[in-house]
Coordinates of N, CA, C and O in Angstrom, one line a residue:
M21 N -54.6 -28.9 -159.4 CA -55.1 -28.9 -158.5 C -54.9 -30.1 -157.9 O -54.6 -31.4 -158.8
R22 N -54.2 -30.4 -156.8 CA -54.2 -31.7 -156.4 C -55.0 -32.5 -155.8 O -54.8 -34.0 -155.9
N23 N -55.9 -32.1 -154.7 CA -57.2 -33.3 -154.2 C -58.2 -33.1 -154.9 O -59.1 -33.1 -154.7
A24 N -58.3 -31.7 -155.9 CA -59.5 -31.9 -156.4 C -59.3 -32.4 -157.9 O -58.2 -32.0 -158.7
E25 N -59.6 -32.3 -158.8 CA -60.6 -32.4 -160.3 C -61.5 -32.1 -160.6 O -63.0 -32.2 -160.0
L26 N -61.4 -31.3 -161.8 CA -62.7 -30.9 -163.1 C -63.0 -31.2 -164.1 O -61.7 -30.9 -164.7
L27 N -64.0 -32.0 -163.8 CA -64.4 -32.0 -165.5 C -65.9 -31.2 -166.1 O -66.4 -30.5 -165.7
T28 N -65.5 -31.2 -167.1 CA -66.6 -30.8 -167.9 C -67.4 -31.6 -168.9 O -67.2 -32.5 -169.4
R29 N -69.1 -31.1 -168.8 CA -70.1 -31.8 -169.6 C -70.9 -31.1 -170.2 O -70.9 -29.8 -169.4
V30 N -71.9 -31.2 -170.6 CA -72.9 -30.5 -171.0 C -74.5 -31.0 -170.4 O -74.6 -32.3 -171.0
C31 N -75.5 -30.4 -169.9 CA -76.4 -31.2 -169.4 C -77.7 -29.4 -169.9 O -77.7 -28.8 -169.7
G32 N -78.6 -30.1 -171.0 CA -79.4 -29.3 -170.9 C -79.4 -28.0 -171.6 O -79.8 -26.6 -171.1
G33 N -78.4 -27.8 -172.7 CA -77.8 -26.7 -173.3 C -76.9 -25.9 -171.9 O -76.6 -24.8 -172.6
C34 N -76.2 -26.2 -171.0 CA -75.7 -25.6 -170.0 C -74.2 -26.3 -169.9 O -74.2 -27.6 -169.9
A35 N -73.6 -25.8 -169.4 CA -72.3 -26.5 -169.3 C -72.0 -26.6 -168.1 O -73.0 -26.4 -167.2
V36 N -71.5 -28.2 -167.7 CA -71.4 -28.5 -166.2 C -70.0 -28.5 -165.7 O -69.5 -29.2 -166.3
A37 N -69.8 -28.1 -164.6 CA -68.5 -28.4 -164.2 C -68.5 -29.6 -163.1 O -69.4 -29.4 -162.3
V38 N -67.8 -30.9 -163.0 CA -68.1 -31.5 -162.0 C -66.9 -31.5 -161.2 O -65.2 -31.7 -161.5
L39 N -67.1 -31.4 -160.0 CA -66.1 -31.2 -158.8 C -65.7 -32.6 -158.6 O -66.5 -33.6 -157.9
R40 N -64.7 -33.1 -158.6 CA -63.9 -34.7 -157.9 C -63.6 -34.3 -156.6 O -62.0 -33.6 -156.9
G41 N -63.4 -35.2 -155.3 CA -62.3 -35.4 -154.6 C -62.5 -34.4 -153.6 O -63.8 -34.0 -152.9
E42 N -61.3 -33.2 -153.1 CA -61.3 -32.9 -151.7 C -61.2 -31.5 -152.4 O -60.1 -31.4 -152.6
L43 N -61.5 -30.5 -152.2 CA -61.7 -29.0 -152.5 C -61.5 -28.1 -150.7 O -61.9 -28.2 -150.3
D44 N -60.1 -27.9 -150.7 CA -59.7 -27.2 -149.4 C -58.9 -26.3 -149.5 O -58.8 -25.4 -151.3
T45 N -57.7 -25.1 -149.5 CA -57.6 -24.1 -149.4 C -56.8 -24.1 -150.3 O -56.2 -23.0 -151.1
T46 N -55.5 -25.4 -150.1 CA -54.9 -25.4 -151.0 C -55.2 -25.3 -152.7 O -54.2 -24.5 -153.5
D47 N -56.3 -25.8 -153.4 CA -56.7 -25.8 -154.4 C -57.9 -25.0 -154.9 O -58.7 -25.0 -155.9
A48 N -58.0 -23.8 -153.5 CA -59.4 -23.1 -153.7 C -58.8 -22.3 -154.9 O -60.1 -21.9 -155.9
E49 N -57.6 -21.2 -154.8 CA -57.6 -20.4 -156.0 C -57.7 -21.0 -157.5 O -58.4 -20.3 -158.7
S50 N -57.3 -22.0 -158.0 CA -57.2 -22.7 -159.1 C -58.4 -23.2 -159.7 O -58.5 -23.4 -160.8
A51 N -59.0 -23.7 -158.5 CA -60.7 -24.3 -158.9 C -60.9 -23.3 -159.4 O -61.9 -23.1 -160.1
A52 N -60.9 -21.9 -158.2 CA -62.3 -20.8 -158.6 C -61.7 -19.8 -160.2 O -62.7 -19.4 -160.9
G53 N -60.4 -20.0 -160.5 CA -59.7 -19.9 -161.8 C -60.1 -20.5 -162.7 O -60.9 -19.9 -163.9
A54 N -60.0 -21.8 -162.6 CA -60.8 -22.6 -163.2 C -62.0 -22.7 -164.0 O -62.7 -22.4 -165.2
V55 N -63.1 -22.3 -163.1 CA -64.5 -22.2 -162.9 C -64.9 -20.7 -163.8 O -65.6 -20.6 -164.4
A56 N -64.1 -19.8 -163.4 CA -64.6 -18.5 -163.9 C -63.9 -18.6 -165.2 O -64.7 -17.9 -166.2
A57 N -63.1 -19.3 -165.9 CA -62.5 -19.9 -167.4 C -64.1 -19.9 -168.1 O -64.3 -19.4 -169.3
L58 N -64.5 -20.8 -167.3 CA -65.7 -21.2 -167.9 C -67.0 -20.4 -167.8 O -67.7 -20.6 -168.7
T59 N -66.8 -19.8 -167.4 CA -67.9 -18.6 -167.3 C -67.8 -17.5 -168.3 O -69.1 -16.6 -168.1
A60 N -66.7 -17.5 -168.6 CA -66.3 -16.1 -169.6 C -67.2 -15.7 -170.7 O -67.0 -14.8 -171.1
D61 N -67.9 -16.8 -170.8 CA -68.9 -16.5 -172.3 C -70.4 -16.0 -171.8 O -70.9 -15.7 -172.5
G62 N -70.4 -15.9 -170.6 CA -71.8 -15.3 -170.3 C -72.9 -16.4 -170.0 O -73.9 -15.9 -169.1
R63 N -72.6 -17.7 -170.0 CA -74.1 -18.7 -170.3 C -73.8 -18.9 -168.8 O -72.6 -19.4 -168.1
P64 N -74.8 -19.6 -168.3 CA -75.0 -20.5 -167.0 C -74.4 -21.2 -166.6 O -73.9 -22.1 -168.1
L65 N -73.6 -21.7 -165.4 CA -72.6 -22.5 -165.4 C -73.2 -23.4 -164.3 O -73.7 -22.7 -163.2
I66 N -73.2 -24.7 -164.4 CA -73.8 -25.9 -163.2 C -72.6 -26.4 -162.6 O -71.9 -26.8 -163.4
I67 N -72.5 -26.0 -161.4 CA -71.2 -27.0 -160.8 C -71.7 -27.9 -159.9 O -72.6 -28.2 -159.1
D68 N -71.4 -29.3 -160.3 CA -72.0 -30.3 -159.9 C -71.3 -31.1 -158.5 O -69.7 -31.1 -159.1
L69 N -71.8 -30.9 -157.5 CA -71.0 -31.0 -156.5 C -71.0 -32.5 -155.9 O -71.0 -32.8 -154.7
E70 N -71.8 -33.2 -156.8 CA -72.1 -34.8 -156.4 C -70.7 -35.7 -155.7 O -70.7 -36.5 -155.1
T71 N -70.1 -35.9 -156.6 CA -68.6 -36.4 -156.6 C -67.7 -35.5 -155.5 O -66.6 -36.2 -155.3
L72 N -67.8 -34.3 -154.8 CA -67.1 -33.9 -154.2 C -67.2 -34.2 -152.6 O -68.1 -34.3 -152.4
D73 N -66.2 -34.7 -152.1 CA -66.5 -35.3 -150.4 C -66.2 -34.4 -149.7 O -66.5 -34.7 -148.2
F74 N -65.6 -32.7 -150.0 CA -65.1 -32.1 -148.8 C -64.4 -30.9 -149.7 O -64.5 -30.8 -150.4
I75 N -65.1 -29.9 -148.7 CA -65.0 -28.5 -149.1 C -65.1 -27.8 -147.9 O -65.7 -27.4 -146.7
D76 N -64.3 -26.6 -148.1 CA -63.8 -25.7 -146.7 C -64.2 -24.7 -147.0 O -64.6 -24.1 -148.1
C77 N -64.4 -23.6 -146.0 CA -65.1 -22.3 -145.9 C -64.1 -21.2 -146.9 O -65.2 -20.6 -147.6
H78 N -62.9 -21.8 -147.1 CA -62.1 -20.9 -148.5 C -62.5 -21.3 -149.6 O -62.6 -20.3 -150.3
A79 N -62.8 -22.3 -150.0 CA -62.7 -22.9 -151.5 C -63.9 -22.4 -151.6 O -64.8 -21.9 -152.4
A80 N -65.1 -22.4 -150.6 CA -66.7 -22.2 -150.6 C -67.0 -20.7 -150.9 O -67.5 -20.4 -152.0
G81 N -65.6 -19.9 -150.2 CA -66.2 -18.6 -150.5 C -65.5 -18.4 -152.2 O -65.8 -17.6 -152.8
A82 N -64.5 -18.9 -152.6 CA -63.9 -18.8 -153.9 C -64.7 -19.3 -154.8 O -64.7 -18.0 -155.4
L83 N -65.8 -20.1 -154.7 CA -66.7 -20.3 -155.5 C -67.8 -19.5 -155.4 O -68.1 -19.0 -157.1
L84 N -68.2 -19.1 -154.7 CA -69.3 -18.1 -154.4 C -68.6 -16.7 -154.8 O -69.2 -15.9 -155.4
G85 N -67.3 -16.5 -155.1 CA -67.0 -15.2 -155.2 C -67.0 -15.6 -157.0 O -67.5 -14.2 -157.4
V86 N -66.7 -16.5 -157.7 CA -66.4 -16.9 -158.9 C -68.2 -16.6 -159.1 O -68.7 -15.8 -160.3
R87 N -69.1 -17.0 -158.3 CA -70.9 -16.6 -158.7 C -71.1 -15.2 -158.9 O -71.7 -14.8 -159.9
E88 N -70.5 -14.8 -157.5 CA -71.0 -13.2 -157.8 C -70.2 -12.7 -159.0 O -70.7 -11.8 -159.4
T89 N -68.8 -12.9 -159.2 CA -68.5 -12.0 -160.8 C -69.4 -12.4 -162.0 O -69.5 -11.6 -162.7
A90 N -69.7 -13.3 -161.9 CA -70.4 -14.2 -163.3 C -71.9 -13.5 -163.3 O -72.4 -13.2 -164.4
R91 N -72.4 -13.5 -161.9 CA -73.8 -12.4 -162.1 C -73.2 -11.1 -162.6 O -74.3 -10.5 -163.0
L92 N -72.7 -10.8 -161.8 CA -72.4 -8.8 -162.4 C -72.2 -9.0 -163.8 O -72.3 -8.0 -164.3
A93 N -71.5 -9.8 -164.3 CA -71.3 -9.8 -165.6 C -72.4 -10.2 -166.4 O -72.2 -10.2 -167.7
G94 N -73.6 -10.6 -166.0 CA -74.6 -11.2 -166.8 C -74.8 -12.5 -166.7 O -75.8 -13.0 -167.4
G95 N -73.8 -13.8 -166.4 CA -73.7 -14.7 -166.4 C -74.2 -15.4 -165.1 O -75.1 -14.8 -164.3
D96 N -74.5 -17.0 -165.1 CA -74.5 -17.5 -163.5 C -73.7 -18.5 -162.9 O -73.6 -19.1 -163.8
V97 N -73.6 -18.9 -161.9 CA -73.5 -20.4 -161.7 C -74.0 -20.8 -160.7 O -74.7 -20.3 -159.3
L98 N -74.6 -22.1 -161.0 CA -75.5 -22.6 -160.1 C -74.9 -23.9 -159.3 O -74.0 -24.5 -159.9
L99 N -74.9 -23.9 -158.1 CA -74.5 -25.2 -157.4 C -75.6 -26.4 -157.3 O -76.5 -26.2 -157.2
A100 N -74.9 -27.6 -157.5 CA -76.3 -28.7 -157.8 C -75.4 -29.8 -157.0 O -74.3 -30.1 -157.3
A101 N -76.5 -30.6 -156.6 CA -76.0 -32.1 -155.8 C -74.9 -31.9 -155.2 O -74.4 -32.8 -154.6
P102 N -75.4 -31.3 -153.9 CA -74.6 -31.5 -152.6 C -74.5 -32.8 -152.0 O -75.8 -32.9 -151.6
H103 N -74.1 -33.4 -151.4 CA -74.1 -34.1 -150.3 C -73.1 -34.4 -149.4 O -72.2 -33.7 -149.7
G104 N -73.7 -34.6 -148.1 CA -72.6 -34.4 -146.9 C -71.9 -33.8 -146.0 O -72.7 -32.7 -146.1
P105 N -70.8 -33.8 -146.1 CA -69.9 -32.4 -145.4 C -70.1 -31.4 -146.5 O -70.7 -30.1 -145.9
V106 N -70.3 -31.3 -148.1 CA -70.5 -30.5 -148.7 C -71.9 -29.4 -148.7 O -71.8 -28.4 -148.1
L107 N -72.9 -30.2 -148.2 CA -74.1 -30.0 -148.2 C -74.2 -28.9 -146.5 O -74.7 -28.0 -146.7
R108 N -73.8 -29.9 -145.8 CA -73.8 -28.9 -144.6 C -72.9 -27.9 -144.6 O -73.6 -26.7 -143.6
L109 N -71.6 -28.1 -145.2 CA -71.2 -26.3 -144.8 C -72.0 -25.2 -145.8 O -72.5 -23.8 -145.3
L110 N -72.2 -26.1 -147.0 CA -73.7 -24.8 -147.7 C -74.7 -24.3 -147.1 O -75.0 -23.0 -146.9
T111 N -75.0 -25.2 -146.2 CA -76.3 -25.1 -145.0 C -75.8 -24.0 -144.2 O -76.5 -23.3 -144.0
L112 N -74.8 -24.2 -143.4 CA -74.4 -23.5 -142.3 C -73.7 -22.2 -143.3 O -74.5 -20.6 -142.0
L113 N -73.4 -22.2 -144.2 CA -72.9 -20.7 -144.5 C -74.4 -20.0 -145.2 O -74.1 -18.6 -145.1
G114 N -75.3 -20.5 -145.2 CA -76.5 -20.1 -145.9 C -76.7 -19.6 -147.2 O -77.3 -18.6 -147.6
V115 N -76.1 -20.4 -147.7 CA -75.6 -20.5 -149.7 C -77.3 -20.4 -150.0 O -78.1 -21.5 -150.0
P116 N -77.7 -19.3 -150.9 CA -79.2 -19.7 -151.4 C -78.7 -20.4 -152.8 O -78.2 -20.0 -153.5
G117 N -80.1 -20.7 -153.1 CA -80.3 -21.3 -155.0 C -79.1 -22.3 -154.8 O -78.7 -23.0 -156.2
V118 N -79.4 -23.9 -153.8 CA -78.2 -24.7 -154.0 C -79.6 -26.0 -154.8 O -80.5 -26.4 -153.9
H119 N -79.3 -26.6 -155.7 CA -80.3 -27.2 -156.6 C -79.7 -28.7 -156.3 O -78.7 -29.3 -155.8
A120 N -81.1 -29.3 -155.7 CA -80.8 -31.0 -155.6 C -80.0 -32.2 -156.8 O -79.6 -32.7 -156.1
S121 N -80.6 -31.4 -157.7 CA -79.7 -32.4 -158.6 C -79.6 -31.6 -160.0 O -79.7 -30.3 -160.2
V122 N -78.4 -32.0 -160.9 CA -78.1 -31.1 -161.7 C -79.2 -31.0 -163.1 O -79.6 -29.9 -163.4
A123 N -80.0 -31.5 -163.2 CA -81.5 -31.3 -163.9 C -82.3 -29.9 -163.0 O -82.8 -30.0 -164.3
A124 N -82.4 -30.4 -162.1 CA -83.1 -29.3 -161.3 C -82.4 -27.9 -161.6 O -83.3 -26.8 -162.0
A125 N -80.9 -27.8 -161.3 CA -80.5 -26.4 -162.0 C -80.6 -26.1 -163.2 O -80.6 -25.1 -163.8
A126 N -80.4 -27.1 -164.3 CA -80.6 -27.0 -166.1 C -82.0 -26.0 -166.0 O -82.3 -25.0 -166.3
D127 N -83.3 -26.5 -165.4 CA -84.2 -25.8 -165.4 C -84.3 -24.5 -164.8 O -84.9 -23.7 -165.5
S128 N -83.9 -24.6 -164.0 CA -83.4 -23.3 -163.2 C -82.8 -22.2 -164.0 O -83.4 -20.8 -164.0
A129 N -81.8 -22.7 -164.6 CA -81.0 -21.8 -165.7 C -81.9 -21.4 -166.7 O -82.0 -20.1 -167.0
G130 N -82.5 -22.3 -167.4 CA -83.5 -21.7 -168.6 C -84.5 -20.9 -168.1 O -85.0 -19.6 -168.8
R131 N -85.6 -21.2 -166.8 CA -86.1 -19.8 -166.1 C -85.7 -18.4 -166.0 O -85.9 -17.7 -166.5
R132 N -84.2 -18.5 -165.3 CA -83.7 -17.7 -165.2 C -82.9 -16.8 -166.6 O -83.3 -15.5 -166.5
D133 N -83.1 -17.7 -167.4 CA -82.5 -16.8 -169.3 C -84.1 -15.8 -169.6 O -83.7 -14.8 -170.1
A134 N -85.1 -16.5 -169.3 CA -86.5 -15.8 -169.9 C -86.4 -14.3 -168.5 O -86.9 -13.7 -169.0
Q135 N -86.1 -15.0 -167.5 CA -86.0 -13.6 -166.6 C -85.4 -12.6 -166.5 O -85.4 -11.3 -166.5
R136 N -84.1 -13.0 -167.5 CA -83.3 -12.0 -167.1 C -83.6 -10.9 -168.1 O -83.0 -9.6 -167.6
R137 N -84.5 -10.7 -169.1 CA -84.8 -9.6 -169.6 C -85.5 -8.9 -168.9 O -85.6 -7.5 -169.3
E138 N -86.2 -8.9 -168.0 CA -86.9 -7.9 -167.1 C -86.2 -7.7 -165.8 O -86.5 -6.8 -165.4
V139 N -85.3 -7.9 -165.9 CA -84.1 -7.3 -164.6 C -83.6 -5.5 -165.3 O -82.9 -5.6 -166.4
S140 N -83.5 -4.9 -164.3 CA -82.8 -3.7 -164.7 C -81.6 -3.4 -163.5 O -82.1 -3.9 -162.5
T141 N -80.6 -2.4 -163.5 CA -80.0 -2.4 -162.5 C -80.3 -0.6 -162.4 O -79.7 -0.2 -163.8
P142 N -80.6 0.0 -161.6 CA -80.4 0.7 -161.6 C -79.0 1.8 -161.2 O -77.9 1.2 -160.7
R143 N -78.7 3.0 -161.0 CA -77.5 3.6 -160.7 C -76.7 3.4 -159.1 O -76.1 3.2 -159.1
S144 N -77.6 2.8 -158.0 CA -77.2 2.1 -157.1 C -76.7 1.1 -157.2 O -76.1 0.3 -156.5
G145 N -76.9 0.5 -158.8 CA -76.7 -0.7 -158.6 C -76.9 -2.4 -158.1 O -76.6 -3.4 -158.3
R146 N -78.1 -2.2 -157.1 CA -78.9 -3.2 -157.0 C -79.6 -3.5 -158.4 O -80.4 -2.5 -159.0
V147 N -79.8 -5.0 -157.9 CA -81.0 -5.6 -159.0 C -82.2 -5.6 -158.7 O -82.6 -5.8 -157.5
V148 N -83.3 -4.8 -159.4 CA -84.6 -4.6 -159.2 C -84.9 -4.9 -160.5 O -84.8 -5.2 -161.4
R149 N -86.6 -6.1 -159.9 CA -87.2 -6.7 -160.9 C -88.6 -5.9 -161.1 O -88.8 -5.2 -160.0
P150 N -89.2 -5.6 -161.9 CA -90.1 -4.7 -162.2 C -91.5 -5.6 -161.2 O -91.4 -6.8 -161.5
G151 N -92.4 -4.7 -161.0 CA -93.4 -5.8 -159.7 C -93.1 -6.2 -158.4 O -93.6 -6.9 -157.7
A152 N -91.4 -6.0 -157.7 CA -90.8 -6.7 -157.4 C -91.4 -5.8 -155.5 O -91.1 -4.1 -155.8
W153 N -91.9 -6.1 -154.7 CA -91.6 -5.2 -153.2 C -90.6 -5.1 -152.5 O -89.8 -6.1 -152.5
Y154 N -90.1 -3.9 -152.2 CA -88.8 -3.4 -151.6 C -89.1 -3.3 -150.3 O -90.2 -2.1 -150.6
R155 N -88.5 -3.3 -149.5 CA -89.0 -2.5 -148.0 C -88.1 -1.2 -147.9 O -86.8 -1.2 -148.0
R156 N -88.9 -0.5 -147.6 CA -88.0 1.0 -147.3 C -88.1 1.5 -145.5 O -89.3 1.0 -145.3
P157 N -87.3 2.3 -145.4 CA -87.2 2.5 -143.7 C -88.7 3.6 -143.8 O -89.0 4.4 -144.7
A158 N -89.3 3.7 -142.6 CA -90.6 4.5 -142.7 C -90.3 5.7 -141.8 O -89.4 5.8 -141.7
R159 N -90.6 6.7 -142.5 CA -90.0 8.2 -141.9 C -91.5 9.1 -141.6 O -92.0 8.8 -142.3
V160 N -91.4 9.5 -140.8 CA -92.6 10.4 -140.1 C -92.5 11.9 -140.3 O -91.3 12.0 -139.7
A161 N -93.1 12.4 -140.8 CA -92.8 14.3 -141.1 C -92.5 14.7 -139.4 O -93.5 14.3 -138.9
G162 N -91.2 15.4 -139.6 CA -91.5 16.1 -138.4 C -90.6 15.4 -137.2 O -90.5 16.1 -136.1
V163 N -90.1 14.3 -137.2 CA -89.6 13.7 -136.1 C -88.7 13.0 -137.0 O -88.2 12.3 -137.6
R164 N -87.5 13.0 -135.4 CA -86.4 13.1 -135.8 C -85.8 11.9 -134.9 O -86.0 11.6 -133.9
A165 N -85.1 11.0 -135.8 CA -84.3 10.0 -135.2 C -83.6 9.9 -133.9 O -82.4 11.3 -134.0
V166 N -83.6 10.0 -132.5 CA -83.1 10.7 -131.5 C -82.1 8.9 -130.9 O -83.2 8.6 -130.5
N167 N -80.8 9.1 -130.5 CA -80.2 7.7 -130.2 C -80.4 8.6 -128.2 O -79.4 9.4 -127.7
R168 N -81.1 7.8 -127.3 CA -81.1 8.2 -126.2 C -80.4 7.6 -125.5 O -80.0 7.6 -123.9
S169 N -79.3 6.3 -125.7 CA -78.6 6.2 -125.1 C -77.2 6.7 -124.7 O -76.4 6.3 -123.9
W170 N -77.0 7.7 -125.2 CA -75.8 8.6 -125.8 C -75.9 10.1 -125.9 O -77.0 10.0 -126.5
P171 N -76.0 11.0 -125.3 CA -75.2 10.8 -123.8 C -76.0 10.5 -123.0 O -77.2 10.5 -123.1
P172 N -75.3 9.7 -121.9 CA -76.4 9.3 -121.0 C -76.7 9.9 -120.0 O -76.9 11.6 -120.0
R173 N -77.8 9.8 -119.4 CA -79.5 10.4 -118.6 C -78.2 12.0 -117.4 O -78.8 12.7 -117.8
W174 N -77.2 11.3 -116.7 CA -76.8 11.9 -115.5 C -75.8 13.1 -116.6 O -75.8 14.4 -116.3
L175 N -75.3 12.9 -118.0 CA -74.8 13.8 -118.5 C -75.3 14.9 -119.6 O -75.5 15.8 -119.2
R176 N -76.7 14.4 -119.6 CA -77.7 15.2 -120.1 C -78.2 16.1 -119.1 O -78.1 17.7 -119.6
A177 N -78.4 15.6 -118.2 CA -78.5 16.6 -117.0 C -77.7 17.6 -116.8 O -78.3 19.0 -116.4
R178 N -77.0 17.4 -116.6 CA -75.4 17.9 -116.5 C -75.5 19.2 -117.4 O -75.5 20.7 -117.3
A179 N -75.8 18.7 -118.6 CA -75.2 19.8 -119.5 C -76.7 20.6 -119.7 O -76.7 21.7 -120.5
G180 N -78.0 20.3 -119.2 CA -79.3 21.1 -119.4 C -79.9 20.4 -120.5 O -80.5 21.5 -121.0
L181 N -79.5 19.0 -121.1 CA -80.4 18.7 -122.4 C -81.7 18.2 -121.6 O -81.7 17.6 -120.6
P182 N -82.5 18.1 -122.6 CA -83.7 17.0 -122.2 C -83.6 15.9 -122.5 O -82.8 15.1 -123.1
G183 N -84.2 15.2 -121.4 CA -84.8 14.0 -121.7 C -83.9 13.1 -120.2 O -83.9 12.0 -120.0

């Protein structure tokens, strides 16, 4: 990585990867590879963004891709302490679960370890928690959903269709 630096430390039993400098397209893949190597053991990893001055969409997407891969493998990647343009980009992208400090992320990681036993994955591949409410589309017996916008009214009339 030319413009960014990755350092590691431990906080509250979790590995912490500290990103410093500017993380842009040129460093996105190498940073994502380094972070992915830190998540290989399945433990939660906290990425400390406090000293990161800049991040672009490509780099943010690469880090979020590593987070998704880690979650599918049973681990987790938590983002902590962003500020300035980094916080603005994560807010604009609507990234959930960004923590205000590394300590808050470590506390959250401890709670997630306790909840991990309750989580099951059905055949659909979606994570389901016991007792959680999931919205299902309402179906009424005998009623079919009809798209009234096509064909247009004049074409339905010409073909003798109702409506």
